[in-house]
Coordinates of C-alpha atoms in Angstrom, one line a residue:
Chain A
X1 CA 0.0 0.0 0.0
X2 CA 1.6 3.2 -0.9
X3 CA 1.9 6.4 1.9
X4 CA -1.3 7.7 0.2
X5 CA -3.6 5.0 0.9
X6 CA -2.1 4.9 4.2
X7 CA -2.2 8.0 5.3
X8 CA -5.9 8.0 4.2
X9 CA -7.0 4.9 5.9
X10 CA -5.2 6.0 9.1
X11 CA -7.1 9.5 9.1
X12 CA -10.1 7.9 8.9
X13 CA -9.8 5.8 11.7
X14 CA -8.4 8.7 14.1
X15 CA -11.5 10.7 13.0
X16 CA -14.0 8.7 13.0
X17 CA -12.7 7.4 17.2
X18 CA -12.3 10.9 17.6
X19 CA -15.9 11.5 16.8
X20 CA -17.0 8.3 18.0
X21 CA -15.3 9.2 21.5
X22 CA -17.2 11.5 23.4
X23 CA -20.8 9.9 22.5
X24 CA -19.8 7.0 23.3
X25 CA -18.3 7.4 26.5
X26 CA -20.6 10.4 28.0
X27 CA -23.6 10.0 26.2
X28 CA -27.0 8.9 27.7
X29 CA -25.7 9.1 31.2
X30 CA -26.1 11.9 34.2
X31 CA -23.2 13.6 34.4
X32 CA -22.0 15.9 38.2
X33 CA -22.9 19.2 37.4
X34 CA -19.1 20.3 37.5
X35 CA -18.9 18.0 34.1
X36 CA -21.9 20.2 33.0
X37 CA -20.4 23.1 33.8
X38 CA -17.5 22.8 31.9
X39 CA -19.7 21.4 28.8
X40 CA -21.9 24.0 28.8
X41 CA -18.7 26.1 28.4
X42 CA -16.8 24.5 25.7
X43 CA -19.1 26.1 23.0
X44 CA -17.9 29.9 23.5
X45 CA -14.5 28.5 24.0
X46 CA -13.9 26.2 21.0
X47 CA -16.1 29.1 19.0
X48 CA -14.1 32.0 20.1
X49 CA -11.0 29.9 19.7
X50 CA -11.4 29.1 16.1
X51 CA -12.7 32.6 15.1
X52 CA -9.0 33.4 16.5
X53 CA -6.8 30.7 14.7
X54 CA -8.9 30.8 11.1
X55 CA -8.9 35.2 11.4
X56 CA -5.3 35.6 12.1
X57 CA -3.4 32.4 12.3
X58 CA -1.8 31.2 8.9
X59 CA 1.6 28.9 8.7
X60 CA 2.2 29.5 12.5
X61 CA 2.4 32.4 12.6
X62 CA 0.1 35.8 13.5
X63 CA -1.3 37.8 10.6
X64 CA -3.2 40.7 9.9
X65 CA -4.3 40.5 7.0
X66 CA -7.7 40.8 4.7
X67 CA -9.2 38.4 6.7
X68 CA -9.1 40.2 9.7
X69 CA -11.3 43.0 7.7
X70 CA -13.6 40.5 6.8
X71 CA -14.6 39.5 10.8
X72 CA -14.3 43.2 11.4
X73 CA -17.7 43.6 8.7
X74 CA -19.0 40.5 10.7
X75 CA -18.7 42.0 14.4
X76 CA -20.2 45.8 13.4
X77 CA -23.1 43.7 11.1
X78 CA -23.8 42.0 14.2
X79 CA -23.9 44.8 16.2
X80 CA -26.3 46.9 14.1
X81 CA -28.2 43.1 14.2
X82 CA -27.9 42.3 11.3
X83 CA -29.0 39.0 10.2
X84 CA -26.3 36.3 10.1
X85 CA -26.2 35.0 7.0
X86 CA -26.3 38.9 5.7
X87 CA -23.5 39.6 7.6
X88 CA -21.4 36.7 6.5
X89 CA -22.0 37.3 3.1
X90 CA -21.2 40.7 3.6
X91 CA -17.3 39.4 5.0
X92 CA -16.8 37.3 2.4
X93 CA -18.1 40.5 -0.3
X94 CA -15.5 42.7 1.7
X95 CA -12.4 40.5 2.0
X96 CA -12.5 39.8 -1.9
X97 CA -12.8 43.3 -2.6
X98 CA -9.7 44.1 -0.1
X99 CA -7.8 41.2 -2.2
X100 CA -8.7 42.7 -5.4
X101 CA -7.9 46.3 -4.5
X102 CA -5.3 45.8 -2.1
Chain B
X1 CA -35.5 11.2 27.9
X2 CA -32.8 13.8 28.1
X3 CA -33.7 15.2 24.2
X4 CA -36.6 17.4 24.3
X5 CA -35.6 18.5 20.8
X6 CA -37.3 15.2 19.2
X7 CA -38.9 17.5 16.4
X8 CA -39.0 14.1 14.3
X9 CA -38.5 15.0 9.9
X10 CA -39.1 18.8 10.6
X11 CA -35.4 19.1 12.6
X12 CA -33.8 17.2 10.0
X13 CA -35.4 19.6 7.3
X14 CA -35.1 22.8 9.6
X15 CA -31.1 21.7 9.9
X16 CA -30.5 20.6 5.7
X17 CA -32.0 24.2 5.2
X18 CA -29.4 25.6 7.2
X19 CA -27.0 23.7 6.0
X20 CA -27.5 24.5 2.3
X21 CA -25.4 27.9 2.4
X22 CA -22.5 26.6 3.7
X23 CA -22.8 23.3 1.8
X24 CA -22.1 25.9 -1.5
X25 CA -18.8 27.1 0.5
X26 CA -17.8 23.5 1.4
X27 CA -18.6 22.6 -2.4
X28 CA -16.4 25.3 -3.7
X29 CA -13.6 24.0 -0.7
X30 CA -13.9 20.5 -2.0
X31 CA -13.3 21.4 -5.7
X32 CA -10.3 23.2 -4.8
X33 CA -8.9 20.0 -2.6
X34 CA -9.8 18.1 -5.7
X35 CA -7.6 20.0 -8.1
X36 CA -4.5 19.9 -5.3
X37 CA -5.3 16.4 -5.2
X38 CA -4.4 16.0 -8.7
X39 CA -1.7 18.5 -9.2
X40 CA -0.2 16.5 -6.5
X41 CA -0.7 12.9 -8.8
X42 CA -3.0 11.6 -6.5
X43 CA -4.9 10.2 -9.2
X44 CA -8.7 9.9 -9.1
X45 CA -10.1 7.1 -7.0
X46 CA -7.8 8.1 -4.1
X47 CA -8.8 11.6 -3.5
X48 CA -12.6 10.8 -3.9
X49 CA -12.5 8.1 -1.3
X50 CA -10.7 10.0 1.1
X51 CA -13.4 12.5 0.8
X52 CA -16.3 9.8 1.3
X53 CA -14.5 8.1 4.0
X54 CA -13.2 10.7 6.1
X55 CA -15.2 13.6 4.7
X56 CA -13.2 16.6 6.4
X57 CA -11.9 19.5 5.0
X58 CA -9.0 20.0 7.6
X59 CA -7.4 16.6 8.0
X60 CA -7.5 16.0 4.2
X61 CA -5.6 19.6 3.4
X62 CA -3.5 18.9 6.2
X63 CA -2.3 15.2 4.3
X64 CA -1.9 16.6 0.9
X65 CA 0.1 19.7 3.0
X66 CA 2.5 17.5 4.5
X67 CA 2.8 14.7 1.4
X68 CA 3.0 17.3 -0.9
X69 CA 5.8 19.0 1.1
X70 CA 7.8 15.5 0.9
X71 CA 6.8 15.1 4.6
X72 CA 6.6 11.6 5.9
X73 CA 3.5 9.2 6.1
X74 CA 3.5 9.9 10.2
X75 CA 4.0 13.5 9.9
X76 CA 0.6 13.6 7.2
X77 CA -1.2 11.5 10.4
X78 CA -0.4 13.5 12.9
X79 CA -1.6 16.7 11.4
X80 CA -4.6 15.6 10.3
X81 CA -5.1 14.1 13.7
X82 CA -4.1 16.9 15.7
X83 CA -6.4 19.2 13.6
X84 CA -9.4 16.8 14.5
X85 CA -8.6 16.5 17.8
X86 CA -11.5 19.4 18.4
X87 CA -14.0 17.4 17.2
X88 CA -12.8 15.6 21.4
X89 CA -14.7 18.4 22.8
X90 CA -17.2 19.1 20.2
X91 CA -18.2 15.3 20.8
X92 CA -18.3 15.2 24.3
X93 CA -20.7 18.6 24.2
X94 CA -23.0 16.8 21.9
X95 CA -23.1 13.6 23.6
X96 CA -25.9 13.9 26.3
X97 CA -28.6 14.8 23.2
X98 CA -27.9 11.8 20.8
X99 CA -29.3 8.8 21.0
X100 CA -29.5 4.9 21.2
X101 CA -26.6 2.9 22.3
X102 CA -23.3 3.2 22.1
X103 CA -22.5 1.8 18.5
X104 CA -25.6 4.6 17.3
X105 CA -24.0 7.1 19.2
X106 CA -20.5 6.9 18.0
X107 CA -22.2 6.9 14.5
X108 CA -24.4 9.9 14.9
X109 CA -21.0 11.7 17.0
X110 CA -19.6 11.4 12.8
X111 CA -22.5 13.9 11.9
X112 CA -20.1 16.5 13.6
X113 CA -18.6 19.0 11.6
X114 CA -17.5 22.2 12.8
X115 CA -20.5 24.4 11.4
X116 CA -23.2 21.7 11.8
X117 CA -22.4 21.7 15.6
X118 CA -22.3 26.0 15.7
X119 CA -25.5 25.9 13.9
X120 CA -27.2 23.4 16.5
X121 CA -25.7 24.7 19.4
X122 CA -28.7 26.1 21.3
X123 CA -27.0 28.0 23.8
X124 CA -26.4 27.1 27.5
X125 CA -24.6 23.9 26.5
X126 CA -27.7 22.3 24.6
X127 CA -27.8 20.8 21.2
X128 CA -30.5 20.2 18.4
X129 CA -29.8 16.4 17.3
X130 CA -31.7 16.6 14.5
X131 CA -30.9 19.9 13.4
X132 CA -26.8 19.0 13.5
X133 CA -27.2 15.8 11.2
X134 CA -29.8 17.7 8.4
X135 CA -27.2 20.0 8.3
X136 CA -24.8 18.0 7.6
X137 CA -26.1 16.0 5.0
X138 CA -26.0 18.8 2.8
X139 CA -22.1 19.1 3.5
X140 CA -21.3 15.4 2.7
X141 CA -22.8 15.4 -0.4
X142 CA -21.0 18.9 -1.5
X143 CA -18.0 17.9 -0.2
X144 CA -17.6 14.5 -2.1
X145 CA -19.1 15.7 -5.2
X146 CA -17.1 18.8 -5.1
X147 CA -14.0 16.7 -4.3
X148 CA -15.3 14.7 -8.0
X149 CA -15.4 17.8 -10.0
X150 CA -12.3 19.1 -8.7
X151 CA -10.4 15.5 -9.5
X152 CA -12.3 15.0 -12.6
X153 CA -10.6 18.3 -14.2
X154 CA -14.1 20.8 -12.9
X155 CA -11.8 23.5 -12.0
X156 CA -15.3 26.0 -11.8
X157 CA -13.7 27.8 -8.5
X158 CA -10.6 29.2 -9.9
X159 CA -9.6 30.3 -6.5
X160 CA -11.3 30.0 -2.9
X161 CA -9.8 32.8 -1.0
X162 CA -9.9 35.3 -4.3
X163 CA -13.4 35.0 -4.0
X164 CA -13.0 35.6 0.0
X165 CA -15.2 31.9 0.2
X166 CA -12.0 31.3 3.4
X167 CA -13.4 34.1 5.6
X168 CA -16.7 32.7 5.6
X169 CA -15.7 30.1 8.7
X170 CA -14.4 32.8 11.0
X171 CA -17.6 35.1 10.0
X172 CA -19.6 32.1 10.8
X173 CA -18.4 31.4 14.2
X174 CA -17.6 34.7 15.3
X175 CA -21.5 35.2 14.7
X176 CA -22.7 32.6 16.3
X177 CA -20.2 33.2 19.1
X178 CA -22.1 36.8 19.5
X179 CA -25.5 34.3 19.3
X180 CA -23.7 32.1 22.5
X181 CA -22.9 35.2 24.7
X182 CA -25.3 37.0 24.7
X183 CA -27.6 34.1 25.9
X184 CA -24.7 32.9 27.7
X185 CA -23.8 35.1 30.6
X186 CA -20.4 35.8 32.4
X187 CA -19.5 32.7 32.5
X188 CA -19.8 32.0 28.6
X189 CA -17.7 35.4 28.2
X190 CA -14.8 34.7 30.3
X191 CA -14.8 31.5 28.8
X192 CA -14.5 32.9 25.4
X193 CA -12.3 35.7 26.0
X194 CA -10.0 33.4 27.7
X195 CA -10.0 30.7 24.7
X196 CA -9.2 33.4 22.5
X197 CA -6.3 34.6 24.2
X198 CA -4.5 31.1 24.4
X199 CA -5.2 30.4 21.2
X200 CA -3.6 33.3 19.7
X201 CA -0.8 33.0 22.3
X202 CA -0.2 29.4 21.0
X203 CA -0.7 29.8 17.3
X204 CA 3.3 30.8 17.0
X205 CA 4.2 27.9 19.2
X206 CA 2.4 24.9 19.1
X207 CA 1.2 22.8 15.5
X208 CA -2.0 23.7 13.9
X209 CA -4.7 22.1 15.8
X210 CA -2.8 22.7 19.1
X211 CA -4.1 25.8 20.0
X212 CA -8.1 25.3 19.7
X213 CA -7.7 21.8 21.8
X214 CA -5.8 23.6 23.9
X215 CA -7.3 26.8 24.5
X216 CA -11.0 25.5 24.4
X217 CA -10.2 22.9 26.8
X218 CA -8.5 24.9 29.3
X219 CA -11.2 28.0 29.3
X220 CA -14.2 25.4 29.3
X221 CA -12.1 24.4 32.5
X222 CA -12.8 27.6 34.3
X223 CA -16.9 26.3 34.4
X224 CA -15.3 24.5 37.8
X225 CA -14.6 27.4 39.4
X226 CA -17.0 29.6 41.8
X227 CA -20.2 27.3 41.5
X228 CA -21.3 28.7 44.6
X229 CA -24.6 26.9 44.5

């Protein structure tokens, strides 16, 4: 089998365990309410920490670049409440423009 | 029963609907991992299975990153591996509002994909089952027919991030993050803010994937402290 094939089998596996993982072993049962707590808190946290790595992070390394213009739209859509999707679409509108012009 | 969301075919519906929009972004995404694929002599079955079997974006850029750098068959792994490794805690959040036993659960947990779980996260640490696998449906299918198209010679999206398709994500969850906190209290914002500070503090150090395991973990950790009740 050549790297390919096992890289991809490999992957697979991992992901699919790594999905498979947390049903599996905390589903269905009644958990202390510290475990809640710190459920009920990984939302924000894995939200606001990919907003972070896919906005600035490239290579490993920090950037500024048109992306971060693009969540800036985002965050004043949102706070003039804009819908959601609008304001997404709006990003993505801004970002290509910065790229084209910039 | 724990799920109060059992909405029967209407959540399923409700969640493809929602899905639909982003299932265009993942479809342009997959065409443009299906032209690396083949700029990188991957040839066609390989590329296409990959994208049925493992079906995410992440850990199948992160291979053809590494192999197509000359990087080792363990390196490829491990990247893609450590990149998943947030779909740990995205799992465990889910896991109290699927259902059936364990071998149903750990296939529903592979309906997970990072916008499928934003879009059915209802706030206060609760999830809409149904709503998470409708919308992902929609993503599958883009993402292995786009993955086709892109193999087969489609090249329709001539270039993802020209057309700023890549900022899409961070909108995304930015927005729904504003959806989170304001439902979500002090708590959910010290969380956040905290998460966001490691992560940025570890993207220079630590290999892609690192930081959101990291961070997320460690602020959702703060949820032990001060329960005063």
């Amino acid at each position: 089998m050549s790297a390919l094939w096992v890289a991809i089998v490999a992957v697979t596996l991992a992901s699919a365990a790594i999905k498979a993982a947390g049903p599996v072993l905390v589903g269905g049962r009644e958990l202390p309410p510290q475990v809640n707590a710190v459920i009920a808190l990984l939302a924000p946290a894995l939200l606001a920490a990919l907003v972070v790595t896919e906005t600035f992070g490239e290579d490993g390394h920090l950037v500024l670049d048109e992306r971060a213009l693009g969540v800036g739209v985002v965050a004043v859509a949102l706070a003039l409440r804009a819908p959601v999707l609008l304001a997404v679409a709006l990003a993505a509108l801004v970002t290509a423009l910065a790229r084209l012009f910039g | 029963m724990r799920n109060e969301a059992g909405r029967g075919g209407g959540g399923y519906l409700a969640g493809a609907r929602a899905g639909l929009p982003f299932a265009l972004v993942v479809g342009a995404v997959a065409i443009s991992f299906g032209v690396l694929a083949r700029s990188l002599g991957w040839g066609v079955l390989a590329p296409i299975v990959f994208s049925v079997i493992t079906f995410s974006a992440s850990a199948q850029f992160a291979v053809a990153a590494v192999l197509g750098a000359g990087g080792g068959v363990f390196a490829a792994i491990a990247a893609a591996v450590l990149l998943n490794a947030r779909f740990l805690p995205m799992g465990v959040a889910v896991a109290p509002f699927l259902k059936g036993g364990p071998l149903r659960r750990a296939l529903e947990g592979q309906a997970v994909v990072d916008t499928s779980w934003a879009l059915a996260n209802r706030g206060g640490g609760r999830f809409d089952r149904e709503y998470m696998i409708g919308a992902t449906i929609p993503q599958a299918v883009a993402w292995i027919g786009g993955t086709a198209l892109g193999v087969l010679g489609g090249d329709v999206v001539s270039d993802v991030e020209r057309l700023g398709l890549d900022v899409i994500f961070p909108a995304f969850f930015l927005a729904l993050l504003v959806v989170e906190l304001r439902s979500g209290g002090k708590r959910a914002i010290v969380a956040a803010a905290t998460a966001a500070a490691l992560a940025a503090a570890l993207v220079p150090f630590a290999t892609p994937g690192v930081p959101v395991l990291a961070a997320s973990c460690v602020a959702a950790l703060l949820g032990l402290r001060g329960r005063s009740s």
